[in-house]
Coordinates of C-alpha atoms and ligand atoms in Angstrom, one line a residue:
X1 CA -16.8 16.2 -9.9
X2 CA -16.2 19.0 -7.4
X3 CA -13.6 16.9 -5.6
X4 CA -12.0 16.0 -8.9
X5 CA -11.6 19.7 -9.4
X6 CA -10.5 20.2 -5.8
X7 CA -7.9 17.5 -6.6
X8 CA -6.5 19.0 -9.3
X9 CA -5.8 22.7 -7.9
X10 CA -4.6 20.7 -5.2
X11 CA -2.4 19.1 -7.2
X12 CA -1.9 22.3 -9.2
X13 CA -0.5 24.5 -6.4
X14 CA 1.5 21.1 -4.9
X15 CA 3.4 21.2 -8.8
X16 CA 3.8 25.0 -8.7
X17 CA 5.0 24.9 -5.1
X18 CA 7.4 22.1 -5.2
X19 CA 7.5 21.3 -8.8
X20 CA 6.7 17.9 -7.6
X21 CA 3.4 15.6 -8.0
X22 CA 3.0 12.0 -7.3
X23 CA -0.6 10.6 -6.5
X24 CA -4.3 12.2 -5.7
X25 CA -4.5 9.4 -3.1
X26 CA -1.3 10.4 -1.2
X27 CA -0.9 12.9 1.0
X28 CA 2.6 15.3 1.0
X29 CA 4.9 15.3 3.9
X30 CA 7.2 18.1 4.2
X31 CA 9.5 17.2 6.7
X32 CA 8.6 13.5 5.8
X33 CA 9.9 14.3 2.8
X34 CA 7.3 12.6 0.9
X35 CA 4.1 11.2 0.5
X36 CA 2.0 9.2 2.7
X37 CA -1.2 6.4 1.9
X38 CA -3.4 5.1 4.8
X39 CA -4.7 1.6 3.8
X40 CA -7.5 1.1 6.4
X41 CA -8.4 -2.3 5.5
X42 CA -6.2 -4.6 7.3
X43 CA -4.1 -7.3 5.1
X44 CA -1.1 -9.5 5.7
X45 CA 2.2 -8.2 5.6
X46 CA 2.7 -9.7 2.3
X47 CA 0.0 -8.0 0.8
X48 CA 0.4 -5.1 2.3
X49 CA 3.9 -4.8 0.6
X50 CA 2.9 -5.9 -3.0
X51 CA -0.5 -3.4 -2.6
X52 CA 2.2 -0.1 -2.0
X53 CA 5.1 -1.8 -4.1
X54 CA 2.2 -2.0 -7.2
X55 CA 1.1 1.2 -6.1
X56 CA 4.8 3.2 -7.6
X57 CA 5.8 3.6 -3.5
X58 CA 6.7 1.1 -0.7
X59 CA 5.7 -0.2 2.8
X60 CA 6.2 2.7 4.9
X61 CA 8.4 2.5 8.0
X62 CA 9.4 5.1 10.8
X63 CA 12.8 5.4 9.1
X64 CA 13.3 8.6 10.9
X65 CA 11.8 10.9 13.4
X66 CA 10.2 13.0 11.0
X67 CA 8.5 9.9 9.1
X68 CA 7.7 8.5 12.5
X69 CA 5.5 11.6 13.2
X70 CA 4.3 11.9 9.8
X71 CA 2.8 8.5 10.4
X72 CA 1.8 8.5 13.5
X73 CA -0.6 11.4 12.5
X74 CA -1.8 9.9 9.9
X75 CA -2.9 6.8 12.1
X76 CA -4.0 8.6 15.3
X77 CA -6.5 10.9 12.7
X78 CA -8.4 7.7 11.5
X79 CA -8.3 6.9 15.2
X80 CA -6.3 3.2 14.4
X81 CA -5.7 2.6 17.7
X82 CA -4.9 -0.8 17.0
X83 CA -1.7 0.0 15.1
X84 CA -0.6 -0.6 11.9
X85 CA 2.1 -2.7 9.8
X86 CA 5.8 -1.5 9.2
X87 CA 7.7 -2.2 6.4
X88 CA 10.6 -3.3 9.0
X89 CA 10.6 -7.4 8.8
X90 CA 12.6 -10.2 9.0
X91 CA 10.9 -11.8 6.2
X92 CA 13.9 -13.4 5.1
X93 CA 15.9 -14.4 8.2
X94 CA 14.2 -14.4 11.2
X95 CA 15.3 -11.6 13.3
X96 CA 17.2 -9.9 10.7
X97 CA 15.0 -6.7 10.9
X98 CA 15.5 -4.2 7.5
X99 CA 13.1 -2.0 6.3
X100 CA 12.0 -2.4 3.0
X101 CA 14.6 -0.3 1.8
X102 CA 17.6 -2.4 3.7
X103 CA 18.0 -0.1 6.0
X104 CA 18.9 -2.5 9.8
X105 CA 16.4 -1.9 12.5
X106 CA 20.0 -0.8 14.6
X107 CA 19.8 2.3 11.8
X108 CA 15.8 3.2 12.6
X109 CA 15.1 5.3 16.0
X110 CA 12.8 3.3 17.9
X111 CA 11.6 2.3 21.2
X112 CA 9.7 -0.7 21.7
X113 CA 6.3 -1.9 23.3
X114 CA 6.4 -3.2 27.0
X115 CA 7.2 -7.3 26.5
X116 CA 8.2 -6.9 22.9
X117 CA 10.3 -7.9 21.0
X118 CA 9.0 -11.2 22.4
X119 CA 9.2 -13.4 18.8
X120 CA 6.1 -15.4 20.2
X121 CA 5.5 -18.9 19.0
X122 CA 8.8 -17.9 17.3
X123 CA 6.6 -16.5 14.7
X124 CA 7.0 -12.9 14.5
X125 CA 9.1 -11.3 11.9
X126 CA 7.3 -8.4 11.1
X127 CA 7.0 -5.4 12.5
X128 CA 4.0 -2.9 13.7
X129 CA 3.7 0.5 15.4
X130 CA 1.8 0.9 18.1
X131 CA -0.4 3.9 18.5
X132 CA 2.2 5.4 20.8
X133 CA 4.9 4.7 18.3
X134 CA 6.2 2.1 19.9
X135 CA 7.2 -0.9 18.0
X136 CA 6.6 -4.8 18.2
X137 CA 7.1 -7.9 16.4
X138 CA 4.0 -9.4 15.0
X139 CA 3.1 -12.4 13.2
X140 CA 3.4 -11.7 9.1
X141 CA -0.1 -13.3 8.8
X142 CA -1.8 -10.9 11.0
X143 CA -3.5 -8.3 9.2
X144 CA -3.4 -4.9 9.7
X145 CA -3.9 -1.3 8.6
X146 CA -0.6 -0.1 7.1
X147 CA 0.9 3.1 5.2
X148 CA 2.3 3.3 1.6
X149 CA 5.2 5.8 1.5
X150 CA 7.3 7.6 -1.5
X151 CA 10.0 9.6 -1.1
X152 CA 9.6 12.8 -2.7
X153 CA 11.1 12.8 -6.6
X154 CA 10.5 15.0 -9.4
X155 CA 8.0 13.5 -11.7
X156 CA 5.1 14.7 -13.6
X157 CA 1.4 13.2 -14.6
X158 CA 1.4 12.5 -18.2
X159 CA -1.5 12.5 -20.5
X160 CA -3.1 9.6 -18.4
X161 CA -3.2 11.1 -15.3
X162 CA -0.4 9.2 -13.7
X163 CA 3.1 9.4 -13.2
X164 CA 3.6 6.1 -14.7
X165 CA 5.2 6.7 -18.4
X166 CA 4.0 3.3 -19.0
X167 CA 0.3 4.3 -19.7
X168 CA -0.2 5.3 -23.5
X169 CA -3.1 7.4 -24.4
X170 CA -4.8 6.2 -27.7
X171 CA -6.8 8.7 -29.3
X172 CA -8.9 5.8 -31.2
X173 CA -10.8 4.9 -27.6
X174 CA -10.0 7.5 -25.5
X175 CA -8.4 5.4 -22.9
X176 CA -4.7 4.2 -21.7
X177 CA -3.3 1.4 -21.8
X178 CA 0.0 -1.1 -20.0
X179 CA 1.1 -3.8 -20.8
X180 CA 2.2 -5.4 -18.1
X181 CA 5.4 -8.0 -19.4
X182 CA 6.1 -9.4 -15.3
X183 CA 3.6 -12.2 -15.0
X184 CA 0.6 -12.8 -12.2
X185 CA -2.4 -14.9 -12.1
X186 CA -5.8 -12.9 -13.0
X187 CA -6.1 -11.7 -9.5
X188 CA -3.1 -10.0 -8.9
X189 CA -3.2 -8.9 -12.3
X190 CA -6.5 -7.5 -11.3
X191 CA -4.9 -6.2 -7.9
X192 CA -2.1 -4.7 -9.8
X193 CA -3.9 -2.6 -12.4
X194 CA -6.3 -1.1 -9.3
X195 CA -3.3 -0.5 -7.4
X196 CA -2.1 2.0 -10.6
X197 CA -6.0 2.9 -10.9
X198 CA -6.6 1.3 -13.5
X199 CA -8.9 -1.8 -14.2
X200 CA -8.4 -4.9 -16.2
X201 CA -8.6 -4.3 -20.1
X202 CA -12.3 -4.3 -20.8
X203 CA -12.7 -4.5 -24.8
X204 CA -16.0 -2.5 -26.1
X205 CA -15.5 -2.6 -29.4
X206 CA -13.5 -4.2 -32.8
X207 CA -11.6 -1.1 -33.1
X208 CA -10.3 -1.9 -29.2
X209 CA -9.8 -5.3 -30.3
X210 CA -7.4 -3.9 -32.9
X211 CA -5.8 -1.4 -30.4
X212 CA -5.3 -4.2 -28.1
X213 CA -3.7 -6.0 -30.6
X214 CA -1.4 -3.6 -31.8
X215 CA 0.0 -3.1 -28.2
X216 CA 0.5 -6.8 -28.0
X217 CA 2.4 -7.0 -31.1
X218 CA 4.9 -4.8 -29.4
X219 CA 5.6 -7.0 -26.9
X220 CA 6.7 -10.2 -28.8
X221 CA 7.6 -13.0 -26.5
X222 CA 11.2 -12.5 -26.6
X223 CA 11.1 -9.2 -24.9
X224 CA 8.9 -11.2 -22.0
X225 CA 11.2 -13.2 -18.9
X226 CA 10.8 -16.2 -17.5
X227 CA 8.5 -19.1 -18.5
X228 CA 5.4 -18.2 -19.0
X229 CA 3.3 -19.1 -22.2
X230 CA 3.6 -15.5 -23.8
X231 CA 1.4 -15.3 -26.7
X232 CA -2.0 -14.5 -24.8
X233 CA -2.8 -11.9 -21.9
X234 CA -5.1 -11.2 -19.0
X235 CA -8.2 -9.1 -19.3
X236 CA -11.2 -8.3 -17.7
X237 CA -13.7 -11.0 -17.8
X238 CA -14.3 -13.8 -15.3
X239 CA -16.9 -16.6 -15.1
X240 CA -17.2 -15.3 -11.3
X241 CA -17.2 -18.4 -10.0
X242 CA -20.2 -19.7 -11.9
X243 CA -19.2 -21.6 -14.8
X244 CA -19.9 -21.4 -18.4
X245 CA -20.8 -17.7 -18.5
X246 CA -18.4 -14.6 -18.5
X247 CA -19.2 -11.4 -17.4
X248 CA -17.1 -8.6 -17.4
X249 CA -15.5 -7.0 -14.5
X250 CA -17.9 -4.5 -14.5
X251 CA -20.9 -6.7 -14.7
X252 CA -21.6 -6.9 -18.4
X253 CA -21.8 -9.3 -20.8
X254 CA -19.0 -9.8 -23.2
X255 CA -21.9 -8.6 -26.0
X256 CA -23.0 -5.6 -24.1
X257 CA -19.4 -4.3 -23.6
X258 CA -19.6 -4.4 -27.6
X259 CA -17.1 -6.9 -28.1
X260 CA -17.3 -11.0 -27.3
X261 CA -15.5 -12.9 -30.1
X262 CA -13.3 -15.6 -29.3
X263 CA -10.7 -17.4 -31.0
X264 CA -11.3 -20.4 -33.3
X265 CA -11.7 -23.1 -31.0
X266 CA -12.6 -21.2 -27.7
X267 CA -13.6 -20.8 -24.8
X268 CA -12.5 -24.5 -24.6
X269 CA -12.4 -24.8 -20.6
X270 CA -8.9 -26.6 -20.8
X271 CA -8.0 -29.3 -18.6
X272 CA -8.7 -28.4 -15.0
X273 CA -10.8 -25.4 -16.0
X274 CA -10.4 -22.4 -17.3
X275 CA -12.2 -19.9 -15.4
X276 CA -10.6 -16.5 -16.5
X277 CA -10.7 -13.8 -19.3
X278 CA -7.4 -13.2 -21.5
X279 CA -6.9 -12.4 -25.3
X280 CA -4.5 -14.1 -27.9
X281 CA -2.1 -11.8 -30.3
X282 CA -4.8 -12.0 -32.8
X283 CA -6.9 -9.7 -30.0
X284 CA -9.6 -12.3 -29.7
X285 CA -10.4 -13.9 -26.8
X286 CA -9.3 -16.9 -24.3
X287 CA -10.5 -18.6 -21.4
X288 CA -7.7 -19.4 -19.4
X289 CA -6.3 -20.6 -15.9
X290 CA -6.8 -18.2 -13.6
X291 CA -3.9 -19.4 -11.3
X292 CA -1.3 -19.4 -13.8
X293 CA 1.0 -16.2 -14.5
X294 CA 0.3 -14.4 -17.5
X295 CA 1.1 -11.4 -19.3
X296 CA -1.6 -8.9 -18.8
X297 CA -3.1 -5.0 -19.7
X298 CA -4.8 -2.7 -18.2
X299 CA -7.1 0.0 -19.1
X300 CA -6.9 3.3 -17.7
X301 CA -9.4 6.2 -17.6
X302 CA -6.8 9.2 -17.8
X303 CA -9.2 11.9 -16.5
X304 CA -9.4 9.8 -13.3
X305 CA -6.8 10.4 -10.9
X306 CA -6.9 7.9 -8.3
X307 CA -8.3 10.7 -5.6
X308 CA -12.0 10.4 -6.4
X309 CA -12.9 8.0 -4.0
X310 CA -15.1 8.6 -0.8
X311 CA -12.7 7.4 2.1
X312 CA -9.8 10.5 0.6
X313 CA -7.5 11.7 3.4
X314 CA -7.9 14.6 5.1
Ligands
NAG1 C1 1.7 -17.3 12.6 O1 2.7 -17.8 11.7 C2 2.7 -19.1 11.4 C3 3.8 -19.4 10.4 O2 5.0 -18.9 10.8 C4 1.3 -19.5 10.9 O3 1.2 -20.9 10.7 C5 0.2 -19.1 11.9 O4 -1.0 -19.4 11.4 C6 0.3 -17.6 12.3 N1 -0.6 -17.3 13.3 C7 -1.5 -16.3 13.2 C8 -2.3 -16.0 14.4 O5 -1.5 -15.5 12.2
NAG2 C1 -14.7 -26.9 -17.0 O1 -13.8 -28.0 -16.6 C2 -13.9 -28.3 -15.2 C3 -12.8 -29.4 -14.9 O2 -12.6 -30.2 -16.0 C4 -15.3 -28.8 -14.9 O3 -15.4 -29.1 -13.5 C5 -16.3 -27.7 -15.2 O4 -17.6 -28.1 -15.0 C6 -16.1 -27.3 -16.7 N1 -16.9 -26.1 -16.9 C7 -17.7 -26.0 -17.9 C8 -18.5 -24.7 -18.0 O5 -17.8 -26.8 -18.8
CA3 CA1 5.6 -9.7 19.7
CA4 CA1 -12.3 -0.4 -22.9
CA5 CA1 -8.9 -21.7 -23.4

């Protein structure tokens, strides 16, 4: 609670100062000009990209000397001596280095580690910093600590505690909700309603049911791309890996979150098996592949502002 409250003066002199807000979970950069996120736990380079692309920003790179510094503080504080991801890579083309942005690797200031670039195994096409700032190609399927960065722009939390317009209070339940029209299977679904901190639609009651049927009315299947079967959605239940039973994503089952009916004719466990939680149009429920793309919502909390975690930057 107290760090909530500490979150939102911060916040509150940041908007009155600059007249500028993004996330709790970033940290402003003056002469970064922006805002920084440390991700301690090490991923890939392609996760690492999709967690800070999901998360509004993008992988951060030393684009300039100020950046450079600002991330290089950031990483020497949490004592990452090991280094951490770039978004500079060759993803693409092997040694075509551009940051995420586009901008060439002949565009970035850098110097680079002794030996490197060395394209090992002719494997490396991403790009780390070194703890000294230095830079060298690394394989993409290492995984590493890396920093989410968004240039500074004028936006402003809404109703839902978040800059993203896309989260709609609804005074019947209290929460937010998006609806989510690009496609993933149920864990990146899962990963990208975390990444906006947010969870996985949870439904806990018939008047959600309705609610979460209204909002997929909006969204007929027209107004959806690509081909993708667009008349149900992920939520949050799962069978966790132990078939025949579904649980919420918060540990409940679908009767004690208040809300467990299913359409006529399901859960059927479809050919191959359906393992995963979504809802129909008519706002009752599916089990589903989890593996497939789907439409999906998620359910936001809007007093909570993605800063109330333990591990918060200092
Ligand atoms: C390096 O990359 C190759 C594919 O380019 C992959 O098969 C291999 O497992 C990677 N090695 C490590 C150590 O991550
Ligand atoms: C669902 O279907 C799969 C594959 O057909 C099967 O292996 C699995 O046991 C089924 N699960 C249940 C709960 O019936
Ligand atoms: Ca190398
Ligand atoms: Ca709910
Ligand atoms: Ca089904």
């Amino acid at each position: 609670m107290r760090r909530t409250l500490t979150c939102l003066l911060v916040l509150a002199i940041v908007t009155i100062l600059n007249g500028r807000q993004f996330r709790c979970d970033y940290k402003y950069f003056n002469k970064a000009d922006g805002w920084l996120k440390l991700h301690r736990i090490p991923a890939n380079w392609r996760e690492a990209r999709l967690r800070c692309h999901l998360e509004g920003s993008k992988l951060a790179s030393p684009l300039n000397t100020e950046l450079a510094a600002a991330m290089r503080s950031v990483a020497q504080q949490n004592s990452l001596k090991c280094g951490v991801f770039t978004g500079i890579h060759s993803f693409f083309s092997r040694g075509d280095f551009h940051s995420i942005e586009g901008i060439p690797l002949s565009k970035i200031p850098h110097t680079w580690a002794e030996g490197e670039p060395d394209n090992l195994d002719n494997a490396e096409s991403c790009m780390m910093m070194l703890d000294s700032g230095e830079l060298a190609d690394v394989n993409c399927s290492e995984t590493l600590p890396y920093l989410c960065y968004k240039k500074t722009t004028r936006t402003a939390l809404g109703d839902c505690g978040t800059v993203d317009s896309e989260y709609k209070l609804e005074s019947r339940t209290g929460s937010c909700y998006k609806f989510h029209k690009t496609p993933r299977t149920w864990s990146r679904a899962y990963m990208a309603c975390a990444a906006e901190g947010a969870h996985l639609a949870i439904i806990n009651s018939d008047t959600e049911a309705q609610v979460i049927k209204e909002i997929f009315a909006k969204h007929p299947g027209g107004s959806m791309r690509g081909f993708f079967w667009k008349d149900v959605a992920f939520v949050g239940f799962h069978d966790w890996g132990e078939h025949g039973e579904f649980l919420t994503i918060e540990g409940q089952t679908l009767e004690e979150a208040g809300y467990a009916q299913f359409s006529g004719g399901e859960p059927n466990n479809a050919t191959t098996g359906e393992y995963c939680g979504a809802v129909y149009r008519n706002g009752k429920f599916d089990d589903l592949w989890c593996e497939n793309p789907y439409a999906f919502i998620c359910e936001k909390n809007p007093d909570s502002l993605l800063c109330d975690d333990n591990d918060q930057q200092q």
